[in-house]
XYZ file of C-alpha atoms in Angstrom:
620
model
C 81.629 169.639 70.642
C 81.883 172.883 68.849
C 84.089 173.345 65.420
C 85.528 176.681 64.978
C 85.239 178.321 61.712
C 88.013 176.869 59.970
C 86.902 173.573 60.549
C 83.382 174.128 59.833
C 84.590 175.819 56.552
C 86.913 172.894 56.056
C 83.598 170.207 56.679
C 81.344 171.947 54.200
C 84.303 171.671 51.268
C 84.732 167.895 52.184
C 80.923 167.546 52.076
C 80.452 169.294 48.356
C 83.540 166.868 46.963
C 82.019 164.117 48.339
C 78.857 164.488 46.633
C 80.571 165.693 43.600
C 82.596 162.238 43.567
C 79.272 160.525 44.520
C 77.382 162.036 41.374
C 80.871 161.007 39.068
C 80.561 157.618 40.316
C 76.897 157.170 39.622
C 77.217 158.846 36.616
C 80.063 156.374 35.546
C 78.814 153.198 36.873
C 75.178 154.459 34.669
C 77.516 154.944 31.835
C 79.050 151.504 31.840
C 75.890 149.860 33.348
C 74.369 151.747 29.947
C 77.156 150.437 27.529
C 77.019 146.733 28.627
C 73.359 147.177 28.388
C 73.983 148.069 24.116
C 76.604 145.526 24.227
C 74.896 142.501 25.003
C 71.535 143.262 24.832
C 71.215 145.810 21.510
C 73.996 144.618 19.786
C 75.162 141.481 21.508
C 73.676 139.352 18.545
C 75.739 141.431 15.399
C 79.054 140.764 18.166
C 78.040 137.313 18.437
C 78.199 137.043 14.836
C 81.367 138.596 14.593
C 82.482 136.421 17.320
C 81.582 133.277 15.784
C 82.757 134.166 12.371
C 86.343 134.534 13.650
C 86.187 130.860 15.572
C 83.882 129.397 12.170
C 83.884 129.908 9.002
C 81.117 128.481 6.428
C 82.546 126.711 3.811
C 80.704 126.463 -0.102
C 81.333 122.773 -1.240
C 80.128 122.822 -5.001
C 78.682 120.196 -6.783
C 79.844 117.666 -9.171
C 77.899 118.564 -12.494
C 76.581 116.223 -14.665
C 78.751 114.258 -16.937
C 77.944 114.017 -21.007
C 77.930 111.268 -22.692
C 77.490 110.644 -26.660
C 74.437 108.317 -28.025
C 76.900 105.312 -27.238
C 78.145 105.929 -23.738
C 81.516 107.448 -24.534
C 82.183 110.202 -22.260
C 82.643 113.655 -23.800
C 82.539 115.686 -20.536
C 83.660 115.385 -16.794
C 85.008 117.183 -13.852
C 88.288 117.178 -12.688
C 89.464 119.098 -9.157
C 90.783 122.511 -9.494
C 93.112 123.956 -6.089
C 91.483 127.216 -6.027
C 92.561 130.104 -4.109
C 90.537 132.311 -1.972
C 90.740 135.579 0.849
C 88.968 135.974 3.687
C 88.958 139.668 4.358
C 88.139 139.678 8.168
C 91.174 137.983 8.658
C 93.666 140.020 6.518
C 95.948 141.808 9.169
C 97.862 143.866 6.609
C 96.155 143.672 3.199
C 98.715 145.709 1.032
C 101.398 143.231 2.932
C 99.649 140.436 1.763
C 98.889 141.167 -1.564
C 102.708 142.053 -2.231
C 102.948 138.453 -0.472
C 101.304 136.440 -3.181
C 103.075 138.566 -5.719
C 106.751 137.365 -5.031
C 105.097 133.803 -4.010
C 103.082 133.055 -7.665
C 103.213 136.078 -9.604
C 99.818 137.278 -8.523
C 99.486 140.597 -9.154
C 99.101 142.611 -6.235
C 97.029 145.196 -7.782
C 94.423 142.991 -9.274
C 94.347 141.498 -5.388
C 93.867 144.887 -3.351
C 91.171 145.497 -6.424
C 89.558 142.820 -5.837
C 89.513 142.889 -2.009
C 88.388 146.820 -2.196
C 85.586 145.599 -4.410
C 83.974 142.448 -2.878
C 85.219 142.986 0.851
C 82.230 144.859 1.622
C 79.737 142.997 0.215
C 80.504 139.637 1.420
C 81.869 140.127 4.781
C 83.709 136.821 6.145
C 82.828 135.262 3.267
C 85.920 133.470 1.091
C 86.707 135.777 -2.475
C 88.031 133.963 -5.247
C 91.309 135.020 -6.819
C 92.673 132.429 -8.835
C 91.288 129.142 -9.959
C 93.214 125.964 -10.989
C 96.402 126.495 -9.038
C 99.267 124.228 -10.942
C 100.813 122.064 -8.501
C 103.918 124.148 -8.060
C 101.943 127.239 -6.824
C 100.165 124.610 -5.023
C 102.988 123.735 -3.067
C 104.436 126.938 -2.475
C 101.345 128.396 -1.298
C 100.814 125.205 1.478
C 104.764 126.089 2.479
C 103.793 129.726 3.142
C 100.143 129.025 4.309
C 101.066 130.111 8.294
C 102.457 133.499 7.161
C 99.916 134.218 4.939
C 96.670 135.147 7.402
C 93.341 135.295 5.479
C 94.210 133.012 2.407
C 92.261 129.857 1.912
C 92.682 127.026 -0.349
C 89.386 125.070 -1.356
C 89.537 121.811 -3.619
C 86.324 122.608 -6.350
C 85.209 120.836 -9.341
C 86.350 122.153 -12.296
C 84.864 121.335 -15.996
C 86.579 119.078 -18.410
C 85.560 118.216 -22.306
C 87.062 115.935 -23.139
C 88.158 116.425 -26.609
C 88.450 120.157 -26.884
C 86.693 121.424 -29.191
C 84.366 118.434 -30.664
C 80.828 119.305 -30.817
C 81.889 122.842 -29.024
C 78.918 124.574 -30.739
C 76.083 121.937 -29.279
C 78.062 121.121 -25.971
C 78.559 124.683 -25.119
C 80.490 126.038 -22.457
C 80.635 127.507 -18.795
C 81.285 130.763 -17.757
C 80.973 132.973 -14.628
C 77.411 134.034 -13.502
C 77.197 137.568 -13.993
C 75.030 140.028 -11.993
C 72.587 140.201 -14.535
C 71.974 136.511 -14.396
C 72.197 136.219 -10.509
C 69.295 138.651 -10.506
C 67.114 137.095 -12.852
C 65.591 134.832 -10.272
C 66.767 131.990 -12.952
C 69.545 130.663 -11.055
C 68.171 129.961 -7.555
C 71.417 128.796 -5.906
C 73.779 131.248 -7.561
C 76.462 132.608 -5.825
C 79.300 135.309 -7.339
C 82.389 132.794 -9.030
C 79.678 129.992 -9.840
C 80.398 129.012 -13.610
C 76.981 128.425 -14.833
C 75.859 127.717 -19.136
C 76.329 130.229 -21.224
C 75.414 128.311 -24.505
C 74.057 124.957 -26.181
C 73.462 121.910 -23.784
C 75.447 123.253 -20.855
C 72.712 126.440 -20.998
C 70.134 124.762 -21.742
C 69.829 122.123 -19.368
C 71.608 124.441 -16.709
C 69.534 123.316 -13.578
C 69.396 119.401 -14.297
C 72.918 119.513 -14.571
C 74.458 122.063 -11.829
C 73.279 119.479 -8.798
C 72.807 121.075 -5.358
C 75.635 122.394 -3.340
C 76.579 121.229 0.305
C 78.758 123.074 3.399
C 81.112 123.159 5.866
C 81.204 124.522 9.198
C 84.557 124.579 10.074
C 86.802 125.686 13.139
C 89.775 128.384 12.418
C 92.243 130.384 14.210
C 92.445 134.039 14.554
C 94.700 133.846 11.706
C 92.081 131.821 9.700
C 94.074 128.843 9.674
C 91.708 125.873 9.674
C 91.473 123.714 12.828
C 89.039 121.219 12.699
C 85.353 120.523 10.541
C 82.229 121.190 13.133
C 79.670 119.632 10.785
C 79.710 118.587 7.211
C 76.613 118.323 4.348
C 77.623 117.018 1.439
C 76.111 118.594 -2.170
C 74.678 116.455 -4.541
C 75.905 115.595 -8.231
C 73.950 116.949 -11.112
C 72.295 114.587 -13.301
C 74.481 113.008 -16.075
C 73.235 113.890 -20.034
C 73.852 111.458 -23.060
C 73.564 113.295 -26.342
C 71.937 111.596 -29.525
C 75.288 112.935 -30.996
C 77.562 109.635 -32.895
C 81.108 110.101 -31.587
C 82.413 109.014 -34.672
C 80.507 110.498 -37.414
C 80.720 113.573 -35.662
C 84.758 113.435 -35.308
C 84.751 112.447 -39.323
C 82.377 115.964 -39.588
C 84.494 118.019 -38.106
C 87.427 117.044 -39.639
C 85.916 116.936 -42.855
C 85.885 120.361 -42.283
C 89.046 120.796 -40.223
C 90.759 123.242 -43.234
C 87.507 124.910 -44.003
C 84.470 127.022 -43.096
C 81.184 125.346 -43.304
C 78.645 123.289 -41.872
C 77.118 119.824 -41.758
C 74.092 118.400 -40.482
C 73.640 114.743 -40.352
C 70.219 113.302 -38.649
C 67.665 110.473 -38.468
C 65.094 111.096 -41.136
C 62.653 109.188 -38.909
C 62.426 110.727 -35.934
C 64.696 113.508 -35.966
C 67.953 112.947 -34.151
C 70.656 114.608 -34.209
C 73.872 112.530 -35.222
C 76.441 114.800 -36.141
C 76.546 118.380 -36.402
C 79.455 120.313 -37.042
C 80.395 123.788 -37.457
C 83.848 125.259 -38.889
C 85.905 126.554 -37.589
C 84.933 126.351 -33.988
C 86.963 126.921 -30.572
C 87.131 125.048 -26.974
C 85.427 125.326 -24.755
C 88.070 124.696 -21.879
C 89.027 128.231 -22.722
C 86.317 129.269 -20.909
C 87.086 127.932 -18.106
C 91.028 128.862 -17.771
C 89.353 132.279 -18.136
C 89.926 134.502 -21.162
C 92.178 137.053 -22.274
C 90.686 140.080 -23.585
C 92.439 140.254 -26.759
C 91.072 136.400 -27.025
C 87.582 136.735 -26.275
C 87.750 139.779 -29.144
C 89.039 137.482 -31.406
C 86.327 134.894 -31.027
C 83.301 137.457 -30.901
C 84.416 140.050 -33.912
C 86.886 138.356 -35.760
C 85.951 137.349 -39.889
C 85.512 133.786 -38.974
C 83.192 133.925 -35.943
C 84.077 130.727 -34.218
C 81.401 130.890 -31.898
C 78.823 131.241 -34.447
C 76.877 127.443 -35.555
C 76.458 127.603 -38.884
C 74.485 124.538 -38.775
C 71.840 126.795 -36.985
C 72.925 130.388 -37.618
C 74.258 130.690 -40.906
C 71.587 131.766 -43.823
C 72.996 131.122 -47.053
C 71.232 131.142 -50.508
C 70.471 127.315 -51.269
C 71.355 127.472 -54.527
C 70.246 124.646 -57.002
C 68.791 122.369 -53.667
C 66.085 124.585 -54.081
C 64.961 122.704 -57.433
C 63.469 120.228 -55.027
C 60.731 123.019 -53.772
C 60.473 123.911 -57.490
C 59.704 121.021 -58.752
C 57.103 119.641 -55.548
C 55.463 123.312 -56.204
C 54.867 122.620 -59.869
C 53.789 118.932 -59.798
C 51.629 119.863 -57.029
C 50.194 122.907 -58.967
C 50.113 120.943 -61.909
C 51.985 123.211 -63.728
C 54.097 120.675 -65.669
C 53.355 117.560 -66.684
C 56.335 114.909 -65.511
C 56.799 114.060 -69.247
C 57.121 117.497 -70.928
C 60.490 118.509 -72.093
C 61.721 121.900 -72.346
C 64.893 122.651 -74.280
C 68.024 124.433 -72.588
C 70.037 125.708 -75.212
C 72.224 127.123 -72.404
C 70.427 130.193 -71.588
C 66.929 131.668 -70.819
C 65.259 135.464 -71.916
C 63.349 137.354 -70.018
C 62.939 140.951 -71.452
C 65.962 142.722 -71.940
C 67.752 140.120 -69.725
C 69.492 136.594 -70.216
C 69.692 134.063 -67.502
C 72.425 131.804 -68.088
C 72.273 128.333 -67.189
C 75.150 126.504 -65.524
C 76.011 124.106 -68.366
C 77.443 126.952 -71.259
C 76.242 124.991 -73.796
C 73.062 123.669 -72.723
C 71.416 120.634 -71.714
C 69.219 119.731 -74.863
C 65.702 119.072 -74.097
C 64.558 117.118 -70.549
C 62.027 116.680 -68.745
C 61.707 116.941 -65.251
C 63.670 113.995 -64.016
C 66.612 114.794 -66.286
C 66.050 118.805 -64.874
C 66.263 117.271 -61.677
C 69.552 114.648 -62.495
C 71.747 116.994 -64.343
C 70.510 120.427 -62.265
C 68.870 122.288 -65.808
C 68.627 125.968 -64.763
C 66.476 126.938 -67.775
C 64.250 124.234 -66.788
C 63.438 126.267 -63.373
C 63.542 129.022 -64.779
C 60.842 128.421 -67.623
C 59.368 126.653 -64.074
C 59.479 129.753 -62.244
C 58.143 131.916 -64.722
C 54.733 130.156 -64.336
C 54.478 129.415 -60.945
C 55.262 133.099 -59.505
C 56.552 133.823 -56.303
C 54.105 133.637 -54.328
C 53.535 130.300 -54.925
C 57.291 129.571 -54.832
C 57.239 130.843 -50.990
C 53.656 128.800 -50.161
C 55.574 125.586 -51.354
C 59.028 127.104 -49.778
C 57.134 127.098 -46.438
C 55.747 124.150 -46.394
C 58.765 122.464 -46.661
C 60.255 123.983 -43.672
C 62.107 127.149 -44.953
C 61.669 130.439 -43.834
C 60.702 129.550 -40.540
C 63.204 127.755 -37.650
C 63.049 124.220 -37.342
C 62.465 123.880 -33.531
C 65.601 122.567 -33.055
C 65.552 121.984 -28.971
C 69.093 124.354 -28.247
C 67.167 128.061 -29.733
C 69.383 130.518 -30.807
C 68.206 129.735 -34.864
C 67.963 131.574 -37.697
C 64.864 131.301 -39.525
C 65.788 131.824 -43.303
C 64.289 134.145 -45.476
C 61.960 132.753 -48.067
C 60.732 136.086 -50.177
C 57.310 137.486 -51.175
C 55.983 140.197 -53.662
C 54.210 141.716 -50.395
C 57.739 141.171 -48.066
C 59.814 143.024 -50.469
C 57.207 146.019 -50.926
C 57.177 145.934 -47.274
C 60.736 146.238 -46.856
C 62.378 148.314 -49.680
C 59.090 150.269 -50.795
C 59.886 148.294 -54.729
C 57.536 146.231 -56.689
C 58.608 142.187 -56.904
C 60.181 142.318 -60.445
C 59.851 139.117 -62.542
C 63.267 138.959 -63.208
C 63.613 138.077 -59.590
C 61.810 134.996 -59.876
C 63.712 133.663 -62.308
C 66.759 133.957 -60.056
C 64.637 132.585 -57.184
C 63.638 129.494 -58.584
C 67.453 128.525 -58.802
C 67.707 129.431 -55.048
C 69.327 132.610 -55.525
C 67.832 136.150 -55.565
C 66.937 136.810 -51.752
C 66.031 133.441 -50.920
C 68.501 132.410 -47.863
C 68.391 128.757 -45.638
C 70.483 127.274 -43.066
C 71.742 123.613 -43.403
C 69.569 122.213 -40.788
C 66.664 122.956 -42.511
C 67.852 121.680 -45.799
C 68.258 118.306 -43.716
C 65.429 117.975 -42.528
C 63.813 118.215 -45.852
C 65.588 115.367 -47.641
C 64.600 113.669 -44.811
C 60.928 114.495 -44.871
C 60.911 113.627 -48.518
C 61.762 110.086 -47.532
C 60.056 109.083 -44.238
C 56.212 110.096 -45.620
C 56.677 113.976 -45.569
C 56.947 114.079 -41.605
C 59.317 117.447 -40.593
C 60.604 116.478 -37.192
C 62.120 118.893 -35.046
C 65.863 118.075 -34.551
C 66.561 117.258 -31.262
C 70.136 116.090 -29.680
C 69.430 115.096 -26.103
C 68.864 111.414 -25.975
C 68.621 111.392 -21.832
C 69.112 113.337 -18.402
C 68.838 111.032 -15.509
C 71.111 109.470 -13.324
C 71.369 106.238 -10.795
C 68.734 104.214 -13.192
C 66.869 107.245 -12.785
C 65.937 109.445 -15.782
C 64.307 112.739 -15.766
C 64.435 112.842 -19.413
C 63.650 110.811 -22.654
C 63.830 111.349 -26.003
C 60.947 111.401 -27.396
C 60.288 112.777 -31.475
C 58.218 115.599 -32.303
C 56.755 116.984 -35.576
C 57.106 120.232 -36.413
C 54.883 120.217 -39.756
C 53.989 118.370 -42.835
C 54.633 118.511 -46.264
C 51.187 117.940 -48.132
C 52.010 116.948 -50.865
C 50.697 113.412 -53.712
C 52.682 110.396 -52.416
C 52.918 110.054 -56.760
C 54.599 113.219 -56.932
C 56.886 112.672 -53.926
C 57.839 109.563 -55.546
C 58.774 111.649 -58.730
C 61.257 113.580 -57.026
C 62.610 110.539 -55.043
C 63.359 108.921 -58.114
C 64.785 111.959 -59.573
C 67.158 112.633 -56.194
C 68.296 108.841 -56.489
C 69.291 109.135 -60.536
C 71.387 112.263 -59.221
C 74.229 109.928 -57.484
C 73.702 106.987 -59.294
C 72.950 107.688 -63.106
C 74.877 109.478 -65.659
C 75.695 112.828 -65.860
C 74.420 112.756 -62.045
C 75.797 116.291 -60.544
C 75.939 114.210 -57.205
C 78.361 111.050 -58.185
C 80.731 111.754 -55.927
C 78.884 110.933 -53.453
C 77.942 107.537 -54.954
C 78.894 104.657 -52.335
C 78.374 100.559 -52.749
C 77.009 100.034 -49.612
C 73.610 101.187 -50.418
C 71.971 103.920 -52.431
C 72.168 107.793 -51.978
C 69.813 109.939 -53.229
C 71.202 113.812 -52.917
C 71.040 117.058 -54.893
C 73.585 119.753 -55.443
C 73.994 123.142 -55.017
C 76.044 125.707 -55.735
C 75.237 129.302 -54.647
C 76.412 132.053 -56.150
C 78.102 134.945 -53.875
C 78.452 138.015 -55.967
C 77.286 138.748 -59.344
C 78.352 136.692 -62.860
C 79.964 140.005 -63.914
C 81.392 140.592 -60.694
C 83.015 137.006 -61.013
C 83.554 137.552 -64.701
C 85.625 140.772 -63.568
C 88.317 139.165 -61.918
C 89.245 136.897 -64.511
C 90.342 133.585 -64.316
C 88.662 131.489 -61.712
C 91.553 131.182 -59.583
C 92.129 134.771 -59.482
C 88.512 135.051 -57.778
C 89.421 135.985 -54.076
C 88.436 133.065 -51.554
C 85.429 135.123 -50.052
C 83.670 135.749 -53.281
C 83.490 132.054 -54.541
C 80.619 129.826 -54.573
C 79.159 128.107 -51.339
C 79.120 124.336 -52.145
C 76.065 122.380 -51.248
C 75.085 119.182 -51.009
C 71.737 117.543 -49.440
C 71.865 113.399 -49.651
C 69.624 110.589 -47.763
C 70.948 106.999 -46.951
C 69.608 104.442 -48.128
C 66.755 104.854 -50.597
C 65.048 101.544 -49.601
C 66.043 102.164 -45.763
C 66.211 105.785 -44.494
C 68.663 105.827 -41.495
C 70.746 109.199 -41.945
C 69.961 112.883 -44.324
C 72.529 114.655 -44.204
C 73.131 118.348 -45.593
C 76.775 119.378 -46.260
C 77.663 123.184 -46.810
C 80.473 124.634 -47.495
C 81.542 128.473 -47.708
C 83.156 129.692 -50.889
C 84.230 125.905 -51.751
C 82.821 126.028 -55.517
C 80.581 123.987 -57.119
C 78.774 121.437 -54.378
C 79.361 118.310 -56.814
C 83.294 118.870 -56.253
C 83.434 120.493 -52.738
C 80.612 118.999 -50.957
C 79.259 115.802 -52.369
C 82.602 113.850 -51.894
C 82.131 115.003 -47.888
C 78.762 113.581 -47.782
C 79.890 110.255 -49.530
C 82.414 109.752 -46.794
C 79.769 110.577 -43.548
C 77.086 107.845 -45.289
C 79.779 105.423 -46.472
C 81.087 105.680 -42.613
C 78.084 105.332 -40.817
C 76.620 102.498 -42.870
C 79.771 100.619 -42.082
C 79.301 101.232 -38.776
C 75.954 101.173 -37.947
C 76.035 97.609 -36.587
C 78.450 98.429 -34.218
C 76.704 101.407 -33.118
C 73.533 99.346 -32.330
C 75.775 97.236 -30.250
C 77.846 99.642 -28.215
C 74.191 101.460 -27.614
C 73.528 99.237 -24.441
C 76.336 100.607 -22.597
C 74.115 103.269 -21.581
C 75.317 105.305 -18.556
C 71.925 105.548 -17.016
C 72.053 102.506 -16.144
């Protein structure tokens, strides 16, 4: 058949658009053969991800940490649950919506919520963000009455901190606080995850690992709203190991309020092996502050504020040690055999040194004594006549020795060391020549001499137990389920060499303090055994500085005298040395030998009962 030329125009059109069409189709069936190919083969795993994430979300159970427990088994620190509150970001359909949401519902701010979305949505992907721990039960409940029309919120039950009494024993306790970025990429905290409240000081740092436990997870089915469904598989965490401190409950709740209307420190410990039994710092704070979360103007207050709360003075604060100090002076000079136990020197109430007059404390003078009387009625010009021949280098040799000027190795850290001066120290740090007038203030415990009350306990101890210094510890056991990780076990951290005759001397001398006449320490006399202790009273500012303001009660609060006193129970049976400081309180036979009196008197009486209640033991 023959086409005319229309149609064989008409043919060859047809036969051009059907190859064009061909070419489109193979061109778009490549194109989608090519995009499922990226789908599922390049990128099917990241979708399947995705995919799975919407239908399951992986839950963070945390652990139970590690309860606390004093040297008795009385619990100081738990857990209790906290409702927390937490986004999901994936499944946020409207997040401004949302956040306005929680605003009318509980008075979240929707600002801090789209902040805090915009900051961590990124990073974490589907996993939960934590907005607000420790839901009360009303926001509880109106939060579960909203939950279907609120897409992307979670609620998880956690474990939340609880001590128990506030703020007793805050400064060796310690207290929680959020990791921070620093911390989660120091390697230190293996487990850490953003939100975790890890230790940020004493015990609760410290023993950070032993007592977090290991956490567990949750795979669990949700909607496309988030809304949970069902739990695909469940592993549970593990509790941390519980933590009994060598602490006393009730001596230390007698420290602290002891102190309750002051600023000071005690220390109260074994003499024998070196635990810790009380310590207490004033004023102090709690520590279930930290875990509410604080305020800015708050946490200012407690970090710059006059009183420093968060400071332990048992540890941290250096003060000059005043007339305690006698006990170094006189060890150095029996030792030295620089006075003979016998010799008298006469204190007609002051001393001459040059051009200078050191005054003692006693106006008119103590007659003439010898070194036990020096030692019972606190003689300045005794140590100062003392001082004059020894020097200070040999002050600081015997200073050392005894365990000042250097930190006691007390197990927590964070101590101060003390400052025990030299002739080559202060050359080295002021570019001066030592000038021998400052030796006679040093050898009262003045001049630049500074100690902290820990150290001054463990001295009276070490005076009575054979000269042993043991380094103060306050964990008595970690373990848990019978199963202990941890014992105490005492250490020495040095030794004073020094005549078991002359130790003796000052024994003696310590004893007479409390218990004989014109003792500075008689308030801290008790009948239920004998106390041997010392006084001190350190001077702040100047005599003429003092004598400037007049009357003594016109002397503003900061510029009065610390109050010290250093004591050891019993003589004949060394169970507690305690040190007892107190800022600006005066003289230490007023302010801080009464305090002292109480702690002993207290703990002797109930020692027995201690001994019994001490095989309720936890670990067990």
């Amino acid at each position: 058949m023959r086409f005319s030329g229309f149609e064989q125009a008409s043919i060859e059109i047809f036969s051009t658009r059907l190859k064009v069409v061909m070419v489109l189709a193979v061109v778009t069936f490549s194109a989608l053969i090519l995009r499922l190919w990226l789908l599922q083969v390049v990128h099917g795993p990241d979708y399947r991800v995705q995919s799975e994430s919407n239908r399951i979300q992986l839950l963070d159970i945390p652990p139970f940490r590690g309860m606390i427990f004093d040297r008795n088994g009385d619990l100081l620190v738990d857990n209790r649950p906290s409702f927390d509150l937490f986004l999901v970001p994936e499944d946020i359909q409207n997040r401004r919506d949302l956040a306005e949401h929680m605003d009318r519902l509980i008075g979240l701010d929707a600002g801090y919520v789209l902040e805090k979305l915009a900051g961590e949505s990124s990073r974490y992907g589907f996993r939960p963000i934590p907005i607000k721990k420790n839901l009360s039960r009303e926001e509880l409940a109106v939060m579960e009455a909203n939950f279907f029309n609120l897409p992307g919120v979670a609620i998880q039950v956690k474990p939340r901190r609880h001590y128990v009494m506030n703020d007793f024993a805050a400064h060796l306790i310690g207290y929680l606080g959020e990791i921070s970025d620093r911390q989660l990429k120091s390697g230190h905290y293996e487990d850490g995850r953003p939100g975790d409240l890890v230790g940020q000081f004493g015990v609760e740092r410290i023993w950070q690992k032993e007592l977090q436990g290991t956490r567990g997870g949750e795979q669990v089915e949700v909607d496309a709203a988030g809304r949970r469904l069902a739990v695909l598989s469940r592993k549970p965490p593990t509790a941390g190991a519980n933590l009994a401190l060598t602490l006393d409950k009730n001596l230390q709740l007698l420290a602290e309020k002891a102190l309750s209307d002051k600023k000071g420190a005690i220390v109260a410990m074994n003499p024998m092996n070196g635990e810790i039994l009380a310590m207490a710092s004033a004023p102090s704070y709690d520590p279930n502050m930290f875990i509410e979360g604080l305020e800015r103007a708050e946490w200012t207050r407690l970090t710059t504020g006059k009183d420093f709360p968060l400071q332990n003075r048992a540890i941290q604060g250096q003060y000059p040690p005043g007339s305690v100090f006698k006990i170094v002076m006189a060890l150095a000079g029996l030792e030295e055999g620089l006075i003979d136990p016998q010799e008298s020197v006469f204190c007609g109430g002051s001393f001459k040194l040059g051009g200078q007059t050191f005054r003692c404390w006693r106006k008119q003078g103590h007659g003439r004594v010898d070194l036990h009387r020096a030692l019972v009625e606190s003689c300045d010009v005794y140590f100062y006549t003392l001082g004059r021949r020894l020097g200070v280098d040999k002050i600081a040799q015997y200073a050392k020795m005894c365990g000042l000027g250097r930190a006691s190795g007390f197990e927590l850290g964070s101590e101060k060391e003390g400052l025990v001066p030299t002739s080559e120290w202060k050359l080295r740090r002021f570019g001066i020549p030592w000038q021998p007038g400052e030796t006679i203030s040093t050898s009262i415990g003045q001049s630049f001499v500074l100690v902290t009350p820990i150290q001054m306990a463990g001295l009276m101890g070490a005076l009575f137990n054979g000269g042993i210094l043991y380094e103060p510890r306050v964990v008595k056991w970690v373990g848990k389920e019978g199963q202990e990780s941890y014992r105490f076990t005492s250490r020495q951290g040095g030794k004073i060499k020094a005549k078991e005759e002359h130790l003796a001397l000052i024994r003696d001398a310590l004893i007479g303090a409390v218990n004989e006449p014109r003792g500075t320490g008689a308030r801290s006399k008790i009948k239920e055994g004998t106390v041997a202790g010392k006084t001190g009273t350190a001077q702040v500012v100047s005599l003429e500085r003092e004598k400037a303001f007049g009357k003594e009660e016109d002397i503003p609060p900061e510029f009065k005298d610390h109050a010290w006193f250093v004591a050891l129970a019993t003589a004949e049976n060394p169970v507690l040395s305690i040190a007892v400081l107190v800022e600006n309180g005066g003289g230490g036979g007023a302010a801080a030998a009464p305090i002292a009196g109480e702690l002993i008197k207290a703990y002797l009486n109930g020692a027995q009962g201690s001994r019994i209640a001490a095989r309720r033991d936890p670990a067990e």
